Structure formats: C-alpha cells, structure tokens
Short mmCIF file of C-alpha atoms and ligand atoms in Angstrom, two decimals:
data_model
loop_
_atom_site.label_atom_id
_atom_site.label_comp_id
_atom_site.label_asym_id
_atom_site.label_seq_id
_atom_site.Cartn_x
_atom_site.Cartn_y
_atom_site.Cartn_z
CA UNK A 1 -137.19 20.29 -44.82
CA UNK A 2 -138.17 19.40 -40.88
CA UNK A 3 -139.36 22.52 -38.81
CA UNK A 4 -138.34 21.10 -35.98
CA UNK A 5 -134.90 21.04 -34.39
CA UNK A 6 -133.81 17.00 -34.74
CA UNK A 7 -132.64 15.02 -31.61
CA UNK A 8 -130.67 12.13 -33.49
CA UNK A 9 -127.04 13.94 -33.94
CA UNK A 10 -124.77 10.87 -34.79
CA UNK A 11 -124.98 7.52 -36.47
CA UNK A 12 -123.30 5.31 -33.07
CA UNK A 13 -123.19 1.11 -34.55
CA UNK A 14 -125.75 -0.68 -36.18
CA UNK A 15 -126.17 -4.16 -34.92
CA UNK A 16 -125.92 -7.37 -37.54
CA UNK A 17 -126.83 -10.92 -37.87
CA UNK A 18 -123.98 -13.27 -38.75
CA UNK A 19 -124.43 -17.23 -38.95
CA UNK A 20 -120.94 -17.73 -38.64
CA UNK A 21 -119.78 -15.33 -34.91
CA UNK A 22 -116.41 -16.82 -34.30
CA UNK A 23 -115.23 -16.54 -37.84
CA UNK A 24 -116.53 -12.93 -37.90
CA UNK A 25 -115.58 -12.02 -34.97
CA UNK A 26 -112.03 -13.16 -36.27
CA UNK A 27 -112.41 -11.28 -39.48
CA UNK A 28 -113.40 -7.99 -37.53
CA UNK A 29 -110.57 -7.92 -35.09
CA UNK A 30 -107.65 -9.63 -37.24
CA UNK A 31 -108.29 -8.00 -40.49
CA UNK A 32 -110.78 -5.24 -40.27
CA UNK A 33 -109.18 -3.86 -37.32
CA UNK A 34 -111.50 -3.31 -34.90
CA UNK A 35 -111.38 -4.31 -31.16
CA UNK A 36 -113.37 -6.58 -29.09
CA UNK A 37 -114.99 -4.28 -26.00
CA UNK A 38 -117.80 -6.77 -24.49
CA UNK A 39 -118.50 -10.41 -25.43
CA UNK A 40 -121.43 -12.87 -24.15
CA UNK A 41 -122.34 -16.36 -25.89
CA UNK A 42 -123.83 -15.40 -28.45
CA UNK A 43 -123.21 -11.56 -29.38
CA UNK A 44 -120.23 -9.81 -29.47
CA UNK A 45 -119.49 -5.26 -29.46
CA UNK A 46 -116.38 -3.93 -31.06
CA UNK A 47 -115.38 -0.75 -31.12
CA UNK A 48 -113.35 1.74 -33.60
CA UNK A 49 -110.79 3.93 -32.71
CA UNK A 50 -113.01 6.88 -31.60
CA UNK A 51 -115.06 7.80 -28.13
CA UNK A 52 -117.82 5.36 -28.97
CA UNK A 53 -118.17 2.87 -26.87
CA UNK A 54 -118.71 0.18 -29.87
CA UNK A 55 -119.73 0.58 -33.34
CA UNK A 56 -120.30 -2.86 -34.51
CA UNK A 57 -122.52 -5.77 -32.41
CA UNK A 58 -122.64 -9.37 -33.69
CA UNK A 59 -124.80 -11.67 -33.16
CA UNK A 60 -125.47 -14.84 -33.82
CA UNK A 61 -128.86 -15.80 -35.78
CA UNK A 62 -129.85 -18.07 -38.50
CA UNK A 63 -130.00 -15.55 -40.91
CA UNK A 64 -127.46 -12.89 -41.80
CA UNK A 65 -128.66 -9.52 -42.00
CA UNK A 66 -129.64 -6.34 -40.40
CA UNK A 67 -130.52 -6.17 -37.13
CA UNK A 68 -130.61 -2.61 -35.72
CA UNK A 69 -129.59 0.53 -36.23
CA UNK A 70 -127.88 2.64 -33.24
CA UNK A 71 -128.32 6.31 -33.72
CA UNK A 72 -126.94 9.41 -30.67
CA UNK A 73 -128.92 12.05 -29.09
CA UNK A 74 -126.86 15.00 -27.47
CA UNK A 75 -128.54 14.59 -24.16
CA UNK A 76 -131.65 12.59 -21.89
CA UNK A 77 -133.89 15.28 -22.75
CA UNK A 78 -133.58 14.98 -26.44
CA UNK A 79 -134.48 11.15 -26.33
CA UNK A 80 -137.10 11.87 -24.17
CA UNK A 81 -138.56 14.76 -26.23
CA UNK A 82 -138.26 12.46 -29.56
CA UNK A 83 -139.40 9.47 -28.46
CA UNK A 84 -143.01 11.54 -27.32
CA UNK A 85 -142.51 13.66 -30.44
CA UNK A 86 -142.55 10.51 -33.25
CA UNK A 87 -145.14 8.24 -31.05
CA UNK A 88 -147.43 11.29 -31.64
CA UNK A 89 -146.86 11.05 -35.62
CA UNK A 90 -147.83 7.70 -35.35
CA UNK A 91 -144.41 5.76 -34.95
CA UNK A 92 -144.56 2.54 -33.55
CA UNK A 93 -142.07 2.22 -30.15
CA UNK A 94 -141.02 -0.94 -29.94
CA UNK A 95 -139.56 -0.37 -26.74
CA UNK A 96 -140.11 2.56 -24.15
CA UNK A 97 -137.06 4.92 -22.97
CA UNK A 98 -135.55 2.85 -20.07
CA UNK A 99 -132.28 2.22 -18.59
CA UNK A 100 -129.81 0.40 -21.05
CA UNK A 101 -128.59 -2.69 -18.95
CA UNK A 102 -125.47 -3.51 -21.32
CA UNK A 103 -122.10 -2.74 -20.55
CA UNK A 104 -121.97 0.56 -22.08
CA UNK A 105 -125.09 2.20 -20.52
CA UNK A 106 -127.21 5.00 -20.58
CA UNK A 107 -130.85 5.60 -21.31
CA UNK A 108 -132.17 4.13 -25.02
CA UNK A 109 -135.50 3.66 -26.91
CA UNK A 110 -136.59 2.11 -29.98
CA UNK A 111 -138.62 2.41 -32.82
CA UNK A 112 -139.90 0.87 -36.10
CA UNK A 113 -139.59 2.75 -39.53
CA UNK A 114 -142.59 2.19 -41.72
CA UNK A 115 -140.92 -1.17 -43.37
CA UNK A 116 -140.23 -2.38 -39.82
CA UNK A 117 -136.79 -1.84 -39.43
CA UNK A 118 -135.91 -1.67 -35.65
CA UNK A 119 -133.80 1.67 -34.92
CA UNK A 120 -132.13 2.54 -31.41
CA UNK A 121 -132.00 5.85 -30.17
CA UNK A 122 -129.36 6.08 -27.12
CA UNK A 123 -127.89 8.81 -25.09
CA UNK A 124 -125.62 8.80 -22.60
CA UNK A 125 -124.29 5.79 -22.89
CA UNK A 126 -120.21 4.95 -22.26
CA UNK A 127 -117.73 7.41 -24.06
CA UNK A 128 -114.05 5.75 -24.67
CA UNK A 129 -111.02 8.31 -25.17
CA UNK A 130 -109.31 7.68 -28.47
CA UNK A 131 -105.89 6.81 -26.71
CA UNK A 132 -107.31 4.11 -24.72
CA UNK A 133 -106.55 1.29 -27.87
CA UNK A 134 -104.61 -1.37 -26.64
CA UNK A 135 -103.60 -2.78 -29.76
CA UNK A 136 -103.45 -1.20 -33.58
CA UNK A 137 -103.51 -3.08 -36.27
CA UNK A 138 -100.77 -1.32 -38.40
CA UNK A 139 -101.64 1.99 -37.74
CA UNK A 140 -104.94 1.16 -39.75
CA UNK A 141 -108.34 1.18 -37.45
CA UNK A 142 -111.13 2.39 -38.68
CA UNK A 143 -112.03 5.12 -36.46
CA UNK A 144 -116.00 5.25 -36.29
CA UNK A 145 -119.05 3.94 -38.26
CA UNK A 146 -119.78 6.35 -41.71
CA UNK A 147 -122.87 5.39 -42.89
CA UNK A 148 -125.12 2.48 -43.28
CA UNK A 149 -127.39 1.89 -46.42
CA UNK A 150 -130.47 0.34 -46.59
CA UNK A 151 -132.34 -1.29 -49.71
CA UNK A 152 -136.17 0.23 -49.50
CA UNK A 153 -139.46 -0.97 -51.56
CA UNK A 154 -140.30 2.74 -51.07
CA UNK A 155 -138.18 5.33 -51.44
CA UNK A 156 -140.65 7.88 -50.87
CA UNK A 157 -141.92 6.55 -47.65
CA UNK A 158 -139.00 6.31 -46.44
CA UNK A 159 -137.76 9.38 -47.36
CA UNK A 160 -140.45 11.20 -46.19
CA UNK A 161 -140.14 9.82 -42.95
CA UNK A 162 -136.54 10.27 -42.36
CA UNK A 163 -137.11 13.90 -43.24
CA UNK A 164 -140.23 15.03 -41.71
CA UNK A 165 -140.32 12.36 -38.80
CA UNK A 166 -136.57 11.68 -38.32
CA UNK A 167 -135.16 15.42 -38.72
CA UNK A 168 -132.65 14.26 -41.63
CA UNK A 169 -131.39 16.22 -44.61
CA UNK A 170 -131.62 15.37 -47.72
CA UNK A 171 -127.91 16.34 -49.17
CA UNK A 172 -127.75 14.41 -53.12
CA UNK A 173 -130.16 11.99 -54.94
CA UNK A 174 -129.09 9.74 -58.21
CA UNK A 175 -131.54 7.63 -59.57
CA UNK A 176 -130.71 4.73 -57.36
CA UNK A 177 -129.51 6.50 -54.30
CA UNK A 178 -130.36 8.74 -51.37
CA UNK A 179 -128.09 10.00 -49.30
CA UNK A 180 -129.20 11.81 -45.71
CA UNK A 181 -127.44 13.50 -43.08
CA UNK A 182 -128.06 14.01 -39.42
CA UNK A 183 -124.64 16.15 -38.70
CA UNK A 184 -122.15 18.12 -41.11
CA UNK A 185 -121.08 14.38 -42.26
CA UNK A 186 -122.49 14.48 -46.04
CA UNK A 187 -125.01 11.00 -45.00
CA UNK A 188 -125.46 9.11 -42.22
CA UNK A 189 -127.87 6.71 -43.97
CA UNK A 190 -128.78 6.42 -47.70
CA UNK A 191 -131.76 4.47 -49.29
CA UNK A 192 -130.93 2.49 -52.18
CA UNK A 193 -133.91 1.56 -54.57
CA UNK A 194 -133.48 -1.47 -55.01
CA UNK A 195 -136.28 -3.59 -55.18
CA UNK A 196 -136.01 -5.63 -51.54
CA UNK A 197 -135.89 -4.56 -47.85
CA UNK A 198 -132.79 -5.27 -46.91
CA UNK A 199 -129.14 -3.94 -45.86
CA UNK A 200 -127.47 -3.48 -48.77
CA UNK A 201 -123.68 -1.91 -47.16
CA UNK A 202 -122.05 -0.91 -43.69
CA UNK A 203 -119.16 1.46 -44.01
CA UNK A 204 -116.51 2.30 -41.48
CA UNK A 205 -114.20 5.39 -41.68
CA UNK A 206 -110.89 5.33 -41.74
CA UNK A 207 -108.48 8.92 -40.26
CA UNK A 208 -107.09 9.47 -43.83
CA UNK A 209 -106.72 8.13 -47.54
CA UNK A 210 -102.98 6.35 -46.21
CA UNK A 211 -104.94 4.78 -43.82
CA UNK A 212 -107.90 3.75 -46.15
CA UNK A 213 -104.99 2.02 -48.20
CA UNK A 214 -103.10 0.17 -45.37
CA UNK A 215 -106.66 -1.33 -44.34
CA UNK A 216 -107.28 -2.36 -47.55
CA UNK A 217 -103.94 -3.82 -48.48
CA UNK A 218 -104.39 -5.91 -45.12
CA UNK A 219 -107.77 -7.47 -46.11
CA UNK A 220 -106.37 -8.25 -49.57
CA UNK A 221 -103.59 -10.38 -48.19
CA UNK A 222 -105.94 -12.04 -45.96
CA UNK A 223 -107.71 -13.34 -48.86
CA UNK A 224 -110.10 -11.16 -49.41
CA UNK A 225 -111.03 -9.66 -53.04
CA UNK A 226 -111.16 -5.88 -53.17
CA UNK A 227 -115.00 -6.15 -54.64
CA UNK A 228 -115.49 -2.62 -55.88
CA UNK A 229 -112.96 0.55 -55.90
CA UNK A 230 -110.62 1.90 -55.06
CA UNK A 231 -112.73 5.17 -56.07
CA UNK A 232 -113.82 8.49 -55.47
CA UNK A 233 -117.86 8.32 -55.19
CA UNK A 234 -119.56 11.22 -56.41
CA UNK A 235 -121.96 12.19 -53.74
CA UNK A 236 -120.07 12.53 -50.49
CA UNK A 237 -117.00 12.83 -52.61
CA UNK A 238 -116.16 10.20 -50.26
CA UNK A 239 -113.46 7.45 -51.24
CA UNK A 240 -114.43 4.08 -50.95
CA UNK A 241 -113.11 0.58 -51.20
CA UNK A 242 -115.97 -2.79 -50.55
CA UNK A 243 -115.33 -5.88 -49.42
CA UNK A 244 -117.74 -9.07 -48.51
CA UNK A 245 -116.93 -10.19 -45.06
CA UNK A 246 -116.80 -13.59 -44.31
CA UNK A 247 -120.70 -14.09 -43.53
CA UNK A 248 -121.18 -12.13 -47.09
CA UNK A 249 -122.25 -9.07 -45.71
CA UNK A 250 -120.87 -5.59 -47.95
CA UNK A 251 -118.62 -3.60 -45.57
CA UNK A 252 -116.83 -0.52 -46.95
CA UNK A 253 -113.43 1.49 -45.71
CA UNK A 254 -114.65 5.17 -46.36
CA UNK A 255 -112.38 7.80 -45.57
CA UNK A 256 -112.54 12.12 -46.53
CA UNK A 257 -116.92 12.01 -46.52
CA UNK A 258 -117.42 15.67 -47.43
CA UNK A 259 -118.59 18.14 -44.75
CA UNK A 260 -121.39 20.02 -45.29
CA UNK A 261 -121.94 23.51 -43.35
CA UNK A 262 -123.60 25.02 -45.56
CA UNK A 263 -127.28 25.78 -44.34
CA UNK A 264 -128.41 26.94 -47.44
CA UNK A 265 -127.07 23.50 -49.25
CA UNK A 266 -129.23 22.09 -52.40
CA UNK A 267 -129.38 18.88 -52.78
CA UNK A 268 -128.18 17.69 -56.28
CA UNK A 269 -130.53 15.71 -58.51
CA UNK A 270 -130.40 12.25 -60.01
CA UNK A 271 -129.82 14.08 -63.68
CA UNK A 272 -126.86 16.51 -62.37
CA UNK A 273 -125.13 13.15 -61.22
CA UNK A 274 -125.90 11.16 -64.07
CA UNK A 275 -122.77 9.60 -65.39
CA UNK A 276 -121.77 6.89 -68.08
CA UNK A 277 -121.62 3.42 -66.92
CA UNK A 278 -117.67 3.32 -67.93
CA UNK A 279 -116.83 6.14 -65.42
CA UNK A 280 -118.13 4.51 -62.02
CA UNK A 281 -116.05 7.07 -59.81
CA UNK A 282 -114.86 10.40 -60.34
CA UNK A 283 -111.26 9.49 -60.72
CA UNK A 284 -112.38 7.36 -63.66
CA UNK A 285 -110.05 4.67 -61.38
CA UNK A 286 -112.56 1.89 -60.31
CA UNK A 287 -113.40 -0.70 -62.26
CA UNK A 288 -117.13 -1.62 -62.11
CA UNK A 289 -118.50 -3.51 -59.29
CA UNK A 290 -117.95 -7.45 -59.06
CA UNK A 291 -121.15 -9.55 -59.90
CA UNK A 292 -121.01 -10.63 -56.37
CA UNK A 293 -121.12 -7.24 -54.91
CA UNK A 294 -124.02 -6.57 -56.72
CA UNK A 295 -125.51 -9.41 -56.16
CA UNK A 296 -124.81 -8.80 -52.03
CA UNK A 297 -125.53 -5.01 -52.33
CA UNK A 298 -128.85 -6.08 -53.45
CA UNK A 299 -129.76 -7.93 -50.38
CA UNK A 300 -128.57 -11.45 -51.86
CA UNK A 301 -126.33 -12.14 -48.54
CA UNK A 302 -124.45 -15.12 -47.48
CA UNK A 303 -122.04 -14.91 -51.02
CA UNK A 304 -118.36 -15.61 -50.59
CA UNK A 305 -115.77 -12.76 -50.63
CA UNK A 306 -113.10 -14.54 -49.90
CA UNK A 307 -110.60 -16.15 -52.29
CA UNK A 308 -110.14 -20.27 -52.64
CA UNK A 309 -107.08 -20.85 -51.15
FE1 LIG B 1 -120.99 3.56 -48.82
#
C-alpha cells in the first residue's frame, strides 16, 4: 500500500474516440440517457444525472477507442502537489497544470501511465446540481461514471504504478482482473490481462437495480442486444448489464458497486474467486458473454451491437 495520502478522489469522464459522432451522440442521449452539456464540430460532453459537469466526451477520430481518462482532486493544492509529486517518480506530464479553457473550467494536468495512456487530473472545474436535468429519459439516467477498464500487456506495471505512484487500492484480484479504488466505491479502474493495450469497457451507474432495468429494457427495444448479464459480478458485488454501442465500444449499466470503509480491507485473491465457467455471476442468472462482447472486451472494437432490422 501507498504511504502517501492520494490526491485523485473520484473517477470524473473518460474521453472516447468514435468514427461515427452523430450516430453516437444519438445513441447516448436517446437511448443511454445521458444529456448533451457542450457541443463543438467535432467533440461533444454529456453529462449524467449527478454534480459533474460531464462524464462522457466524444470525439470524432478515425479510430474508435480510448482517448483519456478524467480523474478529481478535492482541491488546487492537491493537483498541484501531485502533479510535482509523480514528475519526481519519473512520470511523464504531458501537459503542465494550467487553466482548463473548456466550458466547464478549472485548473487540469496530464500525464502518461507507463503504456502511454493519457490521464487528466482536474479540480475545480464546473459542479451541476442534480435537479438541474431538463429532460429524463423514463426516470432512467445513469447518474455518474462507475468505472472504466483497461486491457494492459503488464499487469504488474501497471499495477504497481497505480498503487505506489497513483495512491490506488487494490480491493479483489481474479486471474484476469484487477479491480482498484480511489474512494469507498469498490474500483474506479480495473486492469484486465488481456493480451493488448486497449479499453476493454466503460460503465455508467445507474440510482438503483429498478433503474438499472428500465435503462436496459430501453436499449433493448432500440435494437440493441443485451450482450452479457443481467448479473451479479463477484468483485464489487456490483450488478451489471453490457451493451456494444453503436461505434462497438462495451458500455455497461452498473448499479449497487459495494462500498468499502473498511481500512483494514484484504484484498481477495484470484483462487478465493475462482468459479466454474457455468456460473458467470453470483446469481447463477447470466448467461455467458456473447462472442462479440468478448471479442470487443478484448480490444477488437468497431463490432456491431445492434440488431438487423
Ligand atoms: Fe464493469
């Protein structure tokens, strides 16, 4: 574990390469119910149902993938204190603490992790109050970003560095997956080895299970196959339902991510959450993951979720 108190305190939006805006920016606002908060020609920043000011930006590339991750620091200070602390350890800053000219302000710097992905720190940037939705889609917004996972070519590395560098925690391993925390929310961010650098899934939370199942019973009657769940993952005890969006990319409705306050929590091991292939979640409810899902989850993106009309 760090000895050092950690800056980063919340997971804020990660940002995301579509080929296809309009058609995602359709299929975030009309079906995954989130809300258009600042637009430009070629980028686009929605926003959940919480403070945040947005927890998803688009923009349009030539290929689909990860951009950037967004991560919160309780105050100026912090980000200033970090951003000396990690280029001292060796962490290349891609871009010096400065004023953030977008819409939703404050002070930001970024960084690389060691297999180059580009990570935002921000503070003090535009808060929204939770009443201030204009429209909701059926009740069923999700109301901030969970957790994003990335696909590693070393998980030790990259472990190691979001421990002793970042601050994270460590809160369950399987064999596959690693699952860190930054606040009482059981991960933030979770490596998956497997085999590419890549995203592998973006998931949003939703304010209960009822909610969790009026979101997902909206993207299935827009045409979208349910591609994994409904469940009850294991670590995280979490409940989880994936999807491919229209550009292919894996995005997941989470919703009751276990809380840990525990300060004397032990991570469990790959062989305490060993489990036979048959029994995917604990509710034994899931079916197993489509091919495509897989197949996307692995970093294979730009597959179709959606069903032929
Ligand atoms: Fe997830």
């Amino acid at each position: 574990m760090s000895e050092f108190e950690a800056e980063i305190d919340h997971l804020r939006s990660v940002t995301l390469i579509v080929k296809d805006l309009t058609e995602s920016i359709d299929f975030y606002t009309k079906t995954w119910g989130l809300h258009v908060v600042d637009q430009g020609e070629h980028m686009v920043q929605l926003r959940a149902r919480g403070e945040e000011h947005h927890v998803l930006e688009l923009r349009q590339g030539s290929e689909i993938g990860l951009h950037s991750i967004s991560w919160g620091t309780p105050s100026l200070e912090h980000l200033k204190r970090m951003c000396e602390r990690i280029s001292s350890l060796g962490v290349v800053i891609s871009s010096e603490p400065h004023e953030l000219k977008e819409h939703s302000g404050g002070f930001g710097f970024s960084f690389l992790d060691p297999e180059g992905r580009v990570h935002n720190v921000v503070s003090g940037s535009q808060k929204y109050s939770p009443l201030h939705i204009e429209s909701l889609v059926d009740g069923a917004c999700p109301t901030k970003l969970s957790h994003v996972v990335v696909n590693t070519l070393d998980v030790a590395k990259m472990s190691h560095f979001l421990q002793s560098v970042l601050g994270f925690k460590l809160s369950d391993s399987t064999h596959k997956m690693h699952f860190f925390r930054c606040n009482a929310n059981h991960h933030s961010i979770a490596l998956a080895d497997f085999g590419s650098v890549s995203l592998n899934h973006v998931a949003f939370e939703m304010g209960s299970w009822n909610e969790l199942m009026f979101g997902v019973g909206r993207v299935k009657l827009a045409g979208y196959e349910l591609q994994w769940g409904l469940g009850r993952h294991g670590p995280g005890d979490n409940i989880f339902s994936y999807f491919l969006d229209p550009n292919g990319l894996v995005v997941e409705y989470t919703a009751e991510v276990q809380q840990i306050t525990n300060p004397s929590w032990v991570p469990g091991s790959p062989d305490q959450w060993a489990r036979p292939p048959e029994r995917m979640d604990q509710w034994g409810f899931s079916p197993q993951p489509s091919d495509v899902i897989k197949k996307a989850m692995g970093g294979q993106l730009g597959l179709s979720g959606k069903i032929a009309a």
